[in-house]
mmCIF file of C-alpha atoms in Angstrom:
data_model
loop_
_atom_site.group_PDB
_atom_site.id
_atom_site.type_symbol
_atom_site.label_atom_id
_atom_site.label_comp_id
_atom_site.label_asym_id
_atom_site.label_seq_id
_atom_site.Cartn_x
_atom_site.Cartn_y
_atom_site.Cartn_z
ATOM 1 C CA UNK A 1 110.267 34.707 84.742
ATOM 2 C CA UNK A 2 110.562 37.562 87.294
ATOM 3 C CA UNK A 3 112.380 37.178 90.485
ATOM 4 C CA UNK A 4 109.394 37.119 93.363
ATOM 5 C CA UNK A 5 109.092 40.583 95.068
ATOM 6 C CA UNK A 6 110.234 40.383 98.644
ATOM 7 C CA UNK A 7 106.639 41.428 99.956
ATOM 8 C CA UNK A 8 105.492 38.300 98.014
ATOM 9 C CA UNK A 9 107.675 36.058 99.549
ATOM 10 C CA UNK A 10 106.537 37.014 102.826
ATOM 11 C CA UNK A 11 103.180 36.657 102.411
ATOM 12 C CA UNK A 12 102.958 33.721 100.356
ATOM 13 C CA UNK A 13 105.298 30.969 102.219
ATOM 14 C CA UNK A 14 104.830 29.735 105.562
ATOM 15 C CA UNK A 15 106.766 31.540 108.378
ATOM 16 C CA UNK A 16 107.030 28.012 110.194
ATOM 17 C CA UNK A 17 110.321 25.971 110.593
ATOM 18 C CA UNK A 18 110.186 23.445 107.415
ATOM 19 C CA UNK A 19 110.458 20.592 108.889
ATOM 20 C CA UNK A 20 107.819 21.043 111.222
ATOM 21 C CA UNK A 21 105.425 22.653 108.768
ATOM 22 C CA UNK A 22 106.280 19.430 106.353
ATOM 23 C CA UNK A 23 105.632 16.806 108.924
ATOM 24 C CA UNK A 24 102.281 18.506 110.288
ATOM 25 C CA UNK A 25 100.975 18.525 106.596
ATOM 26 C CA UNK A 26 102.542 15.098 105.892
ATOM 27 C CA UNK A 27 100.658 13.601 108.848
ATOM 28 C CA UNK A 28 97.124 15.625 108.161
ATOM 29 C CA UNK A 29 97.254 14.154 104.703
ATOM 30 C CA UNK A 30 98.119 10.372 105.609
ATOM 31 C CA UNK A 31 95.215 10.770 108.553
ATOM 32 C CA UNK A 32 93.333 11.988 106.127
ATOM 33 C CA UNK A 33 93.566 9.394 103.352
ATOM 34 C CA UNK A 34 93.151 6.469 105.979
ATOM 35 C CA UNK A 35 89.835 8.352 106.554
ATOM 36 C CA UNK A 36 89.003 8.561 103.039
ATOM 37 C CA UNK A 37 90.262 4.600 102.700
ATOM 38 C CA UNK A 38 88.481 3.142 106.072
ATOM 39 C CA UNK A 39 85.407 5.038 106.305
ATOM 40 C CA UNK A 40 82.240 4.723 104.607
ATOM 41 C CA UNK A 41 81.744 6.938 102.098
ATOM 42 C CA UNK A 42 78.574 9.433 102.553
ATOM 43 C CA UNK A 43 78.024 12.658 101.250
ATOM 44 C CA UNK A 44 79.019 14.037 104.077
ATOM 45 C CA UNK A 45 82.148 12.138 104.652
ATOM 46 C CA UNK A 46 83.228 13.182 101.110
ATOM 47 C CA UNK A 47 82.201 16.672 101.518
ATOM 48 C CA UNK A 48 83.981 16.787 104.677
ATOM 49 C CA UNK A 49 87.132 15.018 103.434
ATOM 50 C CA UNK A 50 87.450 17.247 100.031
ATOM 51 C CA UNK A 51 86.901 20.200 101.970
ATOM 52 C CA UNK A 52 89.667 19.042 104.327
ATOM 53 C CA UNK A 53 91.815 18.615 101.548
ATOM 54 C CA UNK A 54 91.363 21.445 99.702
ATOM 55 C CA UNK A 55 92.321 23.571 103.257
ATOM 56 C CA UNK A 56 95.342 21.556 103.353
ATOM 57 C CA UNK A 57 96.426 22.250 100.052
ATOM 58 C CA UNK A 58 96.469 26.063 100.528
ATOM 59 C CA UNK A 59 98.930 24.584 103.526
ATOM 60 C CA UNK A 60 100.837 22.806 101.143
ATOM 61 C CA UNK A 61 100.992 25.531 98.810
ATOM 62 C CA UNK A 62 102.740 27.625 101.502
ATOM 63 C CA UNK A 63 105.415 25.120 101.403
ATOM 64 C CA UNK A 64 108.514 26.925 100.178
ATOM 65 C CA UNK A 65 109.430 23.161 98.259
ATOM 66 C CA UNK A 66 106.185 23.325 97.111
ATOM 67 C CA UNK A 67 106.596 26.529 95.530
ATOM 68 C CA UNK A 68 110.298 25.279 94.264
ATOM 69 C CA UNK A 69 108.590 22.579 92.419
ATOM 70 C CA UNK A 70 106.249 24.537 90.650
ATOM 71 C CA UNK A 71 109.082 27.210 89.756
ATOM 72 C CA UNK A 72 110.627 24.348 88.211
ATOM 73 C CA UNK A 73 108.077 23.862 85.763
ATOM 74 C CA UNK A 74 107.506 27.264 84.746
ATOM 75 C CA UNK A 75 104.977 28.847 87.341
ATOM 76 C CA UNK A 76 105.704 32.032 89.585
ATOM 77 C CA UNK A 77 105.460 32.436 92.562
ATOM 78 C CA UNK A 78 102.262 35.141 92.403
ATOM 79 C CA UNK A 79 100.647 32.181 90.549
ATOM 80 C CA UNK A 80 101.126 29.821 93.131
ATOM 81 C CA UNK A 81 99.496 31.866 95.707
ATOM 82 C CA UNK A 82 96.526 32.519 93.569
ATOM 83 C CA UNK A 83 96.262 28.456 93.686
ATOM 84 C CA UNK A 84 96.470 28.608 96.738
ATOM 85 C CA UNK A 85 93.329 31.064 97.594
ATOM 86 C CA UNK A 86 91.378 29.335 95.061
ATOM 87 C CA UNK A 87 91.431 26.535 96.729
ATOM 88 C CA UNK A 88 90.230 28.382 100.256
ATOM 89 C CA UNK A 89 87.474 29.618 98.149
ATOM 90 C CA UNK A 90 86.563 25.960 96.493
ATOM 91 C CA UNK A 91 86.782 24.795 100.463
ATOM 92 C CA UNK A 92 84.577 27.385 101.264
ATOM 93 C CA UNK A 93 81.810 26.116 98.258
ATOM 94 C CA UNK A 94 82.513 22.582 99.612
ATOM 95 C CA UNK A 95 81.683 23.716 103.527
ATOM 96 C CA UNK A 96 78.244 25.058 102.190
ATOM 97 C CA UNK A 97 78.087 21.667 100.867
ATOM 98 C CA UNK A 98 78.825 19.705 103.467
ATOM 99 C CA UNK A 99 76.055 21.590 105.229
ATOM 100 C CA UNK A 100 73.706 20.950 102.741
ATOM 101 C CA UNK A 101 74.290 17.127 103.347
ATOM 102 C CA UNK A 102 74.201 17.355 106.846
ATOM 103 C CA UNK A 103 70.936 19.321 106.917
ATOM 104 C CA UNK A 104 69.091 17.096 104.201
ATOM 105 C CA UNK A 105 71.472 13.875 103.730
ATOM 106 C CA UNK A 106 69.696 10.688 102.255
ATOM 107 C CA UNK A 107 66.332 12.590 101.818
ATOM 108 C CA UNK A 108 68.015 14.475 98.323
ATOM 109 C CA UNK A 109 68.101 12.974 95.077
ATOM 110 C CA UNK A 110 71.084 12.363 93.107
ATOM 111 C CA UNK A 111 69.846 15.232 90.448
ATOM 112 C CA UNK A 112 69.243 17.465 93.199
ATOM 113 C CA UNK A 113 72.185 16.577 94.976
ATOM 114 C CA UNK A 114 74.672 17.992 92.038
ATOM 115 C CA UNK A 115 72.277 20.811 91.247
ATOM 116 C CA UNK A 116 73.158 21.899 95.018
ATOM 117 C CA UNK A 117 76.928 20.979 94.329
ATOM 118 C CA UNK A 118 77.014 22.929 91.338
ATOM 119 C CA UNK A 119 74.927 25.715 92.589
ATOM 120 C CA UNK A 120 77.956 26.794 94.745
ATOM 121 C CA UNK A 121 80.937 25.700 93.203
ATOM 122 C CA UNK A 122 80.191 27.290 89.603
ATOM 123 C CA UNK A 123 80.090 30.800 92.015
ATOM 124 C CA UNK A 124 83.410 30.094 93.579
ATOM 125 C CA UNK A 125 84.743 29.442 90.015
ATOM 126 C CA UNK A 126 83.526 32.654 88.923
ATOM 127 C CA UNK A 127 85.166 34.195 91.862
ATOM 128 C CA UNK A 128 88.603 32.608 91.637
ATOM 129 C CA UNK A 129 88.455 34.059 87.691
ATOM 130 C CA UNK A 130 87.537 37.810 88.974
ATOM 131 C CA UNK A 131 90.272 36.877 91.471
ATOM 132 C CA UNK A 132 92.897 36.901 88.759
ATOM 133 C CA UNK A 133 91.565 39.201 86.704
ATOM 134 C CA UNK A 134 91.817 41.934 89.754
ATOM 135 C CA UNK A 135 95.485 40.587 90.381
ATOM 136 C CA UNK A 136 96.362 40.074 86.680
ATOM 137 C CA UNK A 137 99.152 42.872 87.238
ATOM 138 C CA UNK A 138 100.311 40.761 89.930
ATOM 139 C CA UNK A 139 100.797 37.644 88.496
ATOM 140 C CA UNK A 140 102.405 39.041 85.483
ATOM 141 C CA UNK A 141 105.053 40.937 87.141
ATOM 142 C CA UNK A 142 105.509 37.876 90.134
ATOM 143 C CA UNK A 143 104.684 40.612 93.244
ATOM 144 C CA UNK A 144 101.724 40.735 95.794
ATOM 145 C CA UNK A 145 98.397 41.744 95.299
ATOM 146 C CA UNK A 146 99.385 43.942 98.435
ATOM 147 C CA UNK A 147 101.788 45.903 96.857
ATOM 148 C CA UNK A 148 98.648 47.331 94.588
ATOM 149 C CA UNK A 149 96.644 49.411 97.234
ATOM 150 C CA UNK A 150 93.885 50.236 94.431
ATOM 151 C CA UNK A 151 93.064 46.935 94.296
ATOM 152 C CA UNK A 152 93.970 44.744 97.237
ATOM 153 C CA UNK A 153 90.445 45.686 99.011
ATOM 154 C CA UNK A 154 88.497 44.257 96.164
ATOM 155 C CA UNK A 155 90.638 41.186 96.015
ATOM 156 C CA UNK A 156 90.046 40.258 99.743
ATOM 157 C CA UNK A 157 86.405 40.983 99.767
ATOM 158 C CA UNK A 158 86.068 38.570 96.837
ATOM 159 C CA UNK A 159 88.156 36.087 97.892
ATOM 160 C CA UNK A 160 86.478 35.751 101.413
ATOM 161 C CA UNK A 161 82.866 35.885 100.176
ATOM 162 C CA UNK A 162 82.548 31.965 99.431
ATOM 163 C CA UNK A 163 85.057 30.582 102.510
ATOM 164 C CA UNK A 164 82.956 33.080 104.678
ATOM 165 C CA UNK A 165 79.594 31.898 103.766
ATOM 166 C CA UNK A 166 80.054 28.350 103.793
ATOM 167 C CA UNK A 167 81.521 28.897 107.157
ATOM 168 C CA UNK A 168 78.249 30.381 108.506
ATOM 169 C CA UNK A 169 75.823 27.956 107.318
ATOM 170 C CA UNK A 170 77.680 24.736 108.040
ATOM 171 C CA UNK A 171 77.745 26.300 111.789
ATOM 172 C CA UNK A 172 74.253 27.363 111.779
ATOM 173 C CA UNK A 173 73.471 23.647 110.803
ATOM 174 C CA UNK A 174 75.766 22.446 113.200
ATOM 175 C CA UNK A 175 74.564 24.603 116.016
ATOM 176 C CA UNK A 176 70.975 23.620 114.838
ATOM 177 C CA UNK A 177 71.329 19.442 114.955
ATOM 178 C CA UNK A 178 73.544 19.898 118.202
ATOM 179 C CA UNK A 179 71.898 21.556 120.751
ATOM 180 C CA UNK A 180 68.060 21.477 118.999
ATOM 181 C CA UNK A 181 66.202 19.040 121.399
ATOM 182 C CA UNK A 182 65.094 16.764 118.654
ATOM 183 C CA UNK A 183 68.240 15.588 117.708
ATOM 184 C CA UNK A 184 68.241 13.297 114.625
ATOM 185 C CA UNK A 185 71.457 10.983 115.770
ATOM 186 C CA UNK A 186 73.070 10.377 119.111
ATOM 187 C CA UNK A 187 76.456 11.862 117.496
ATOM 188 C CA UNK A 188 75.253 15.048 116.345
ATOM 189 C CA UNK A 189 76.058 16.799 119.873
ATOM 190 C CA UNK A 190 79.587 16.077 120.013
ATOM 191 C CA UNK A 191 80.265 16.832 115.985
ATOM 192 C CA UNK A 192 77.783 19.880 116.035
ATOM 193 C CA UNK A 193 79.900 21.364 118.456
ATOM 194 C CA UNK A 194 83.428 20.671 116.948
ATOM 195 C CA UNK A 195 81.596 21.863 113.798
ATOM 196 C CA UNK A 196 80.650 24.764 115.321
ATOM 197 C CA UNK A 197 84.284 25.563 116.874
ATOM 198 C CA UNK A 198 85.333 25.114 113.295
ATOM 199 C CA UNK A 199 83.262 27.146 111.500
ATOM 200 C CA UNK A 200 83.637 30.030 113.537
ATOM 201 C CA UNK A 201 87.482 29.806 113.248
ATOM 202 C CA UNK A 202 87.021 29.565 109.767
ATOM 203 C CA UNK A 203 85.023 32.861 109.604
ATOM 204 C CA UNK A 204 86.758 34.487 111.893
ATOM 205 C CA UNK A 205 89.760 33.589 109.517
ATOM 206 C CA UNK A 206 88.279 35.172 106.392
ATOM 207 C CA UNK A 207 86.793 38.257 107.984
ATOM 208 C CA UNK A 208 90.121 39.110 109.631
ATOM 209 C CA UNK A 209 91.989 38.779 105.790
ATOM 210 C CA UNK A 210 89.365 41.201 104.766
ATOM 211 C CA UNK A 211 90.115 43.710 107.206
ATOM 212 C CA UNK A 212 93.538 43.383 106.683
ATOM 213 C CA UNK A 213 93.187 43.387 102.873
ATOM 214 C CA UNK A 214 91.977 46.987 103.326
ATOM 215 C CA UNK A 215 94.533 47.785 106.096
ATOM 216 C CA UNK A 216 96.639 47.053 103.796
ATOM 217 C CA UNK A 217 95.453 49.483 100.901
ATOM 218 C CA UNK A 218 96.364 52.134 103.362
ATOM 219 C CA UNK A 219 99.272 50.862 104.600
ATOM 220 C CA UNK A 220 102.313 53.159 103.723
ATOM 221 C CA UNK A 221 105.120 52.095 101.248
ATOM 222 C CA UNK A 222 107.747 51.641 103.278
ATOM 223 C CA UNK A 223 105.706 50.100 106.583
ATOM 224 C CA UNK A 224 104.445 47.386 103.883
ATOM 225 C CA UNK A 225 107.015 44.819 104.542
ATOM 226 C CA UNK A 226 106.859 44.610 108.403
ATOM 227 C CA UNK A 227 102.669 44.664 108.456
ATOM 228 C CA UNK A 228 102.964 41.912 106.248
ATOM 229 C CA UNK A 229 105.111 39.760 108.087
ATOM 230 C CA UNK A 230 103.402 40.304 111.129
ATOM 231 C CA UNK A 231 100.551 39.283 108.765
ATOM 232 C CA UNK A 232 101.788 36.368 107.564
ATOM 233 C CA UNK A 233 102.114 34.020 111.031
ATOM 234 C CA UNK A 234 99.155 34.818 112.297
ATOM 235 C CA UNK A 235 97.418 33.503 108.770
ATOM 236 C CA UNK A 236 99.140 30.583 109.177
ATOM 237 C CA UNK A 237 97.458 29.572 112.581
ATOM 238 C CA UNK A 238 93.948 30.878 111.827
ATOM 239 C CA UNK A 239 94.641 28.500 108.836
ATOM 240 C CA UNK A 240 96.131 25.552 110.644
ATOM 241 C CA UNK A 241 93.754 25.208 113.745
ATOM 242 C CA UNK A 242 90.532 24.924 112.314
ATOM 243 C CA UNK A 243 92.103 22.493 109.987
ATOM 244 C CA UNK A 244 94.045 20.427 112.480
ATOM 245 C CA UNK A 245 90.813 20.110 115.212
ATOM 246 C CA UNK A 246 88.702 19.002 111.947
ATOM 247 C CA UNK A 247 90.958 16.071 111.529
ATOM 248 C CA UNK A 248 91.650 15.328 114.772
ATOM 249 C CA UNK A 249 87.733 14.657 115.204
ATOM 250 C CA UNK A 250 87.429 12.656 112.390
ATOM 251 C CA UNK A 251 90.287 10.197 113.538
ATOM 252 C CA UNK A 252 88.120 8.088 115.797
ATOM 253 C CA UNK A 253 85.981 6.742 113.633
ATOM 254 C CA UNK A 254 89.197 5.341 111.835
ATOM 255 C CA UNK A 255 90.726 3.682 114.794
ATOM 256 C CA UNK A 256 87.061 1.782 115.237
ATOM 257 C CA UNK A 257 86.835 0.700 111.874
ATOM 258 C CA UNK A 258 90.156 -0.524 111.409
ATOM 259 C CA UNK A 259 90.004 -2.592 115.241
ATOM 260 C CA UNK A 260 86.178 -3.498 113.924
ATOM 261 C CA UNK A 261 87.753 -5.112 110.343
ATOM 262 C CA UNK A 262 90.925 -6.754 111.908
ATOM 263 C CA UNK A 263 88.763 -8.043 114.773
ATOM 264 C CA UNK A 264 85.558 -9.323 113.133
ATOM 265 C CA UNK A 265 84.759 -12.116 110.760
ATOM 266 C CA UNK A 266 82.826 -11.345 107.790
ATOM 267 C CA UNK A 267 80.015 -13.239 109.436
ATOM 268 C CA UNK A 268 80.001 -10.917 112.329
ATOM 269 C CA UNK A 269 80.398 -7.855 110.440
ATOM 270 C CA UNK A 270 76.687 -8.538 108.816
ATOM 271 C CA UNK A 271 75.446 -9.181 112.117
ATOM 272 C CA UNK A 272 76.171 -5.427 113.061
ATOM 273 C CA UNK A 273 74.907 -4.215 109.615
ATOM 274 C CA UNK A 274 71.529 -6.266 110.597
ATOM 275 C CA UNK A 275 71.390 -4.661 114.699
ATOM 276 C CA UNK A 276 69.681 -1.651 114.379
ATOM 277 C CA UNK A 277 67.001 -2.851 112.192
ATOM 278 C CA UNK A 278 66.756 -6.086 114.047
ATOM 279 C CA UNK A 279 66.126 -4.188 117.026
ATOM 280 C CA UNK A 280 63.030 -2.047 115.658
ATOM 281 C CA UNK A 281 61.555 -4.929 114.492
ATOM 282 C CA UNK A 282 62.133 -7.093 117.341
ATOM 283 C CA UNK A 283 60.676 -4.577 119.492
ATOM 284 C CA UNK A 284 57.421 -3.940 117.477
ATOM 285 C CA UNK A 285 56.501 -7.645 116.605
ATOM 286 C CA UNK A 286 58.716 -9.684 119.902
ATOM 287 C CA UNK A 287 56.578 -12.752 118.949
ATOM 288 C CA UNK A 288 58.988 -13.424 115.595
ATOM 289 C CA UNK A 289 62.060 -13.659 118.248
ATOM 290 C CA UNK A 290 63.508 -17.431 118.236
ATOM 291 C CA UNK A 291 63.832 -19.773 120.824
ATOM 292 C CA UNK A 292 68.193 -18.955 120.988
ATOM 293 C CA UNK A 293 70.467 -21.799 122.712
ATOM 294 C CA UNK A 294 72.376 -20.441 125.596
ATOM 295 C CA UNK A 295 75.494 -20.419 123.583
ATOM 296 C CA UNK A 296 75.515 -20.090 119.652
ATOM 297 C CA UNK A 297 77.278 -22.453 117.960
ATOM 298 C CA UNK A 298 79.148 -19.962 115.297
ATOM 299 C CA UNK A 299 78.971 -16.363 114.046
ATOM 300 C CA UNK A 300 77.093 -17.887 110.525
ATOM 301 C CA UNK A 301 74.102 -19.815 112.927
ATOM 302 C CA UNK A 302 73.491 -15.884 114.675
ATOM 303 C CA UNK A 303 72.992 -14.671 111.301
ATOM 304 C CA UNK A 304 71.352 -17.084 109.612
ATOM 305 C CA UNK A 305 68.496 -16.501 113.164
ATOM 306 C CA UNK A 306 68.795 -13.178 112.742
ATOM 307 C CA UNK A 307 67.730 -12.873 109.041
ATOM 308 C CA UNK A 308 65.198 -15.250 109.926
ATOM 309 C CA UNK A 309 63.946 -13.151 112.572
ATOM 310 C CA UNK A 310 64.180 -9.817 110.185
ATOM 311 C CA UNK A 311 61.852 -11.827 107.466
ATOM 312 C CA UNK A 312 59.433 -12.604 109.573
ATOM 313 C CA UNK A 313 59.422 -9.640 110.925
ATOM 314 C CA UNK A 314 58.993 -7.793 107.590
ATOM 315 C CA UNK A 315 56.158 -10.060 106.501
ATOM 316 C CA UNK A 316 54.618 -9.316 109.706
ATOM 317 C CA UNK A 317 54.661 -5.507 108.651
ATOM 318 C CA UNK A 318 53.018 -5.697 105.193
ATOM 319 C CA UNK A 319 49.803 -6.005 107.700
ATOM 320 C CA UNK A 320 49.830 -2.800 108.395
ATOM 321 C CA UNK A 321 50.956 -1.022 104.750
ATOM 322 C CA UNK A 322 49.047 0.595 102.453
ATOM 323 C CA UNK A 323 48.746 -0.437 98.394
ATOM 324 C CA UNK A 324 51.113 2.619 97.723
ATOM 325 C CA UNK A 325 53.673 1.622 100.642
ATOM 326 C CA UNK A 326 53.837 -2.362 99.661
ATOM 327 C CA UNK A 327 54.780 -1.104 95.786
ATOM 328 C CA UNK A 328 57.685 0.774 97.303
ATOM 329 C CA UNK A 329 60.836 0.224 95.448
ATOM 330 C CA UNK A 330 63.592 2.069 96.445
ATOM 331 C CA UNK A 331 65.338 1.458 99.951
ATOM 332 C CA UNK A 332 64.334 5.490 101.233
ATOM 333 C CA UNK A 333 60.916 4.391 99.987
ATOM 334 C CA UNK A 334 60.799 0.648 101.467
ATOM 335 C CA UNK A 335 62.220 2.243 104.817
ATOM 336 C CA UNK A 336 59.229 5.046 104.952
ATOM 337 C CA UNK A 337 56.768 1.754 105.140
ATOM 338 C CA UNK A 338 58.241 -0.183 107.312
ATOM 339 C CA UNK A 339 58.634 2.691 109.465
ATOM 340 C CA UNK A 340 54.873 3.673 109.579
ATOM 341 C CA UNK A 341 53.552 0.090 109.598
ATOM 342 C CA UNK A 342 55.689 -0.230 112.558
ATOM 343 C CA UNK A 343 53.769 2.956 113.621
ATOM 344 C CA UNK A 344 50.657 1.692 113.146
ATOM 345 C CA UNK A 345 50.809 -1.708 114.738
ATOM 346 C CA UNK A 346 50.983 0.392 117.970
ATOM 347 C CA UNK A 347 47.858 1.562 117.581
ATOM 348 C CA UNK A 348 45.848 0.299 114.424
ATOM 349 C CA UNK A 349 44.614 -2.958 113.643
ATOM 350 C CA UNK A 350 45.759 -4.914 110.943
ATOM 351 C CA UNK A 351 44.688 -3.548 107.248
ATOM 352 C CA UNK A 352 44.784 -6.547 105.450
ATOM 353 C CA UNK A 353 46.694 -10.120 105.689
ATOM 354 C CA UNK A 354 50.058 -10.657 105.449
ATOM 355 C CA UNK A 355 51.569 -10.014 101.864
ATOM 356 C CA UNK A 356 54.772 -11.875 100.679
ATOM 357 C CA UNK A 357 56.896 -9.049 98.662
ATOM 358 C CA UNK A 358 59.703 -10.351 97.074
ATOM 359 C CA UNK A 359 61.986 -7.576 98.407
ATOM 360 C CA UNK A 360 60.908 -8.812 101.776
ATOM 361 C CA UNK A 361 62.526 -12.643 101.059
ATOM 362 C CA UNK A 362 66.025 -10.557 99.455
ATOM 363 C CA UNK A 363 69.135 -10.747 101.427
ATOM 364 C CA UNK A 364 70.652 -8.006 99.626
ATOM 365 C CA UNK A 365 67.292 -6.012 100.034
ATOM 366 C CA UNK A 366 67.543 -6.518 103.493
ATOM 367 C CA UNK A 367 71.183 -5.392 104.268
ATOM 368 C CA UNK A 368 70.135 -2.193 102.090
ATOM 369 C CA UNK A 369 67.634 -1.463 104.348
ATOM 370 C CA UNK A 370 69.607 -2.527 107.728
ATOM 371 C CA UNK A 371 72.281 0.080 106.092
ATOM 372 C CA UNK A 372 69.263 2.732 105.872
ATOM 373 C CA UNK A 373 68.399 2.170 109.231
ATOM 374 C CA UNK A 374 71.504 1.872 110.864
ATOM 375 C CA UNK A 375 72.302 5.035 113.166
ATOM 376 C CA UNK A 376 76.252 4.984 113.009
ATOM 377 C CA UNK A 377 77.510 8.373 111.617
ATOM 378 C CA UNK A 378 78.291 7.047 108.337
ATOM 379 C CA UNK A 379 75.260 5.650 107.235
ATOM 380 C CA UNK A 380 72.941 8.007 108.360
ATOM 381 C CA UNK A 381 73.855 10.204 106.014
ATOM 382 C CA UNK A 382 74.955 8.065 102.985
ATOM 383 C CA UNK A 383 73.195 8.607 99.965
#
């Protein structure tokens, strides 16, 4: 195996002391995986999380004992770094994705949802394979694509296209649920605007490697090496900031959910599943409220009231649904009726008696629905 070009080794491992470069990407992947561990897990928090992770592995793969342990078993260095972009460009297929989820969320279907998944990623396959095609003479002889000014301009251009892209419309959507005046949920202010901030870092990111890819194709022989270590530290923060403010943001809701487990009994924890629907129904039919004793006797006697409550509540509804909505079957579909009965109690009088639906007398029914109505991050946009 060739000995790495020195242009290669400055462009493809991180300029940062090792130590401190190992500990930030040691502690972005443990926050990370206690993210992945504690919080629920939506589309969008997976999206989110594998997009995360991809970002940090092109960190990782910057790692100079990284790059030792894959020259161990037989891969160069120019191979490595090819790894490395790919997966920018995967992260950049998995932004687009995480903006389709945010934009749409619960209201796709499973087939749609991985005809969307697969209608970016099989592109930013193809792109990773034209990728090392263009830099085939690269990898074989273990230098940088920049040392081939012919062909370094292509290679950028294709290697931004995806990141670039996915960039753009997960900020458009961002920008869109954040500051549009009909927001959907009370949280998408504060994460459409770190979203936002993100996304434009990321762009900004990719854009400048394509202008530099063809600075770099005109970049004399022998000014090579010190363009591309001046290059190579400024990657390495465009790279780390965007990254490092995503996770920061997502840490919160990890704090909360590990106090809210520790804290609560299991009793109390269905009790906050139940709230939010509890509280629609409440409000539109108050008359199914319970007489409550100044002080509940346990956790268990609030829940068993409360699921008493909901029931009634829900039987109270089928008043006001049509044939179609009282047939619904799945939880998106049993939500849509109780929603518009609710609707039309306001304002409509009753369309037929009360109906006893089976689904309406199932605990487990219930909680699926409480989870479809509940307006924490999480399950809003769960599948």
């Amino acid at each position: 195996m060739n000995d790495p070009s020195e242009a290669l080794q400055t462009v493809a491992t991180s300029p940062w002391y090792p130590p401190l470069s190992t500990a930030l990407l040691v502690t972005m992947l443990v926050a990370l995986l206690l993210r992945a561990i504690v919080v629920s897990h939506s589309r969008f928090e997976w999206c989110a999380i594998s997009a995360a992770l991809l970002f940090l592995g092109v960190v990782g793969l910057r790692e100079q004992w990284v790059q030792e342990g894959f020259e161990a078993l037989g891969v160069n260095l120019a191979c490595v770094r090819l790894m490395a972009h790919g997966c920018a460009v995967l992260g950049g297929a998995m932004l687009f994705s995480l903006g389709v989820a945010w934009a749409h969320g619960y209201r796709l279907s499973r087939p749609s949802w991985w005809r969307v998944m697969a209608f970016m990623h099989l592109p930013a396959v193809a792109c990773i394979a034209i990728m090392a095609a263009i830099s085939m003479p690269a990898l074989q002889q273990n230098r940088a694509i920049e040392e081939f000014p012919s062909r370094i301009g292509l290679y950028g251009v294709v290697y931004a296209t995806v990141p670039i892209i996915g960039a753009i419309y997960v900020g458009v959507t961002a920008a869109r649920a954040g500051f549009s005046r009909d927001v959907a949920h009370q949280l998408n202010v504060p994460v459409g605007i770190i979203a936002t901030v993100v996304a434009g870092l990321s762009v900004l990111d990719h854009a400048f490697r394509v202008v530099t890819a063809f600075q770099t194709s005109q970049t004399p022989p022998e000014e090579l090496q010190t363009a591309l270590h001046d290059r190579a530290a400024s990657t390495d923060w465009l790279l780390m900031l965007p990254v490092g403010i995503a996770l920061l943001s997502l840490m919160p809701a990890v704090f909360i959910s590990l106090a809210r487990r520790v804290a609560a009994s299991p009793d109390e924890a269905r009790l906050r599943e139940l709230r939010e629907l509890w509280l629609a129904l409440v409000s539109a039919f108050p008359q199914i409220r319970l007489n409550r004793a100044a002080a509940l006797s346990s956790p268990a006697e609030e829940l068993h009231r409360t699921l008493v409550e909901v029931e009634d509540a829900l039987l109270l509804a089928t008043k006001w649904m049509t044939d179609e909505e009282l047939d619904a079957e799945t939880v998106e579909e049993r939500f849509s009726a109780v929603s518009a009965a609710v609707d039309r109690s306001d304002e409509e009088p009753p369309l037929r008696a009360a109906v006893v639906m089976p689904w309406t007398r199932d605990e487990e029914a219930i909680y699926d629905l409480a989870r479809r109505s509940d307006m924490t991050w999480e399950s809003y946009y769960a599948p």
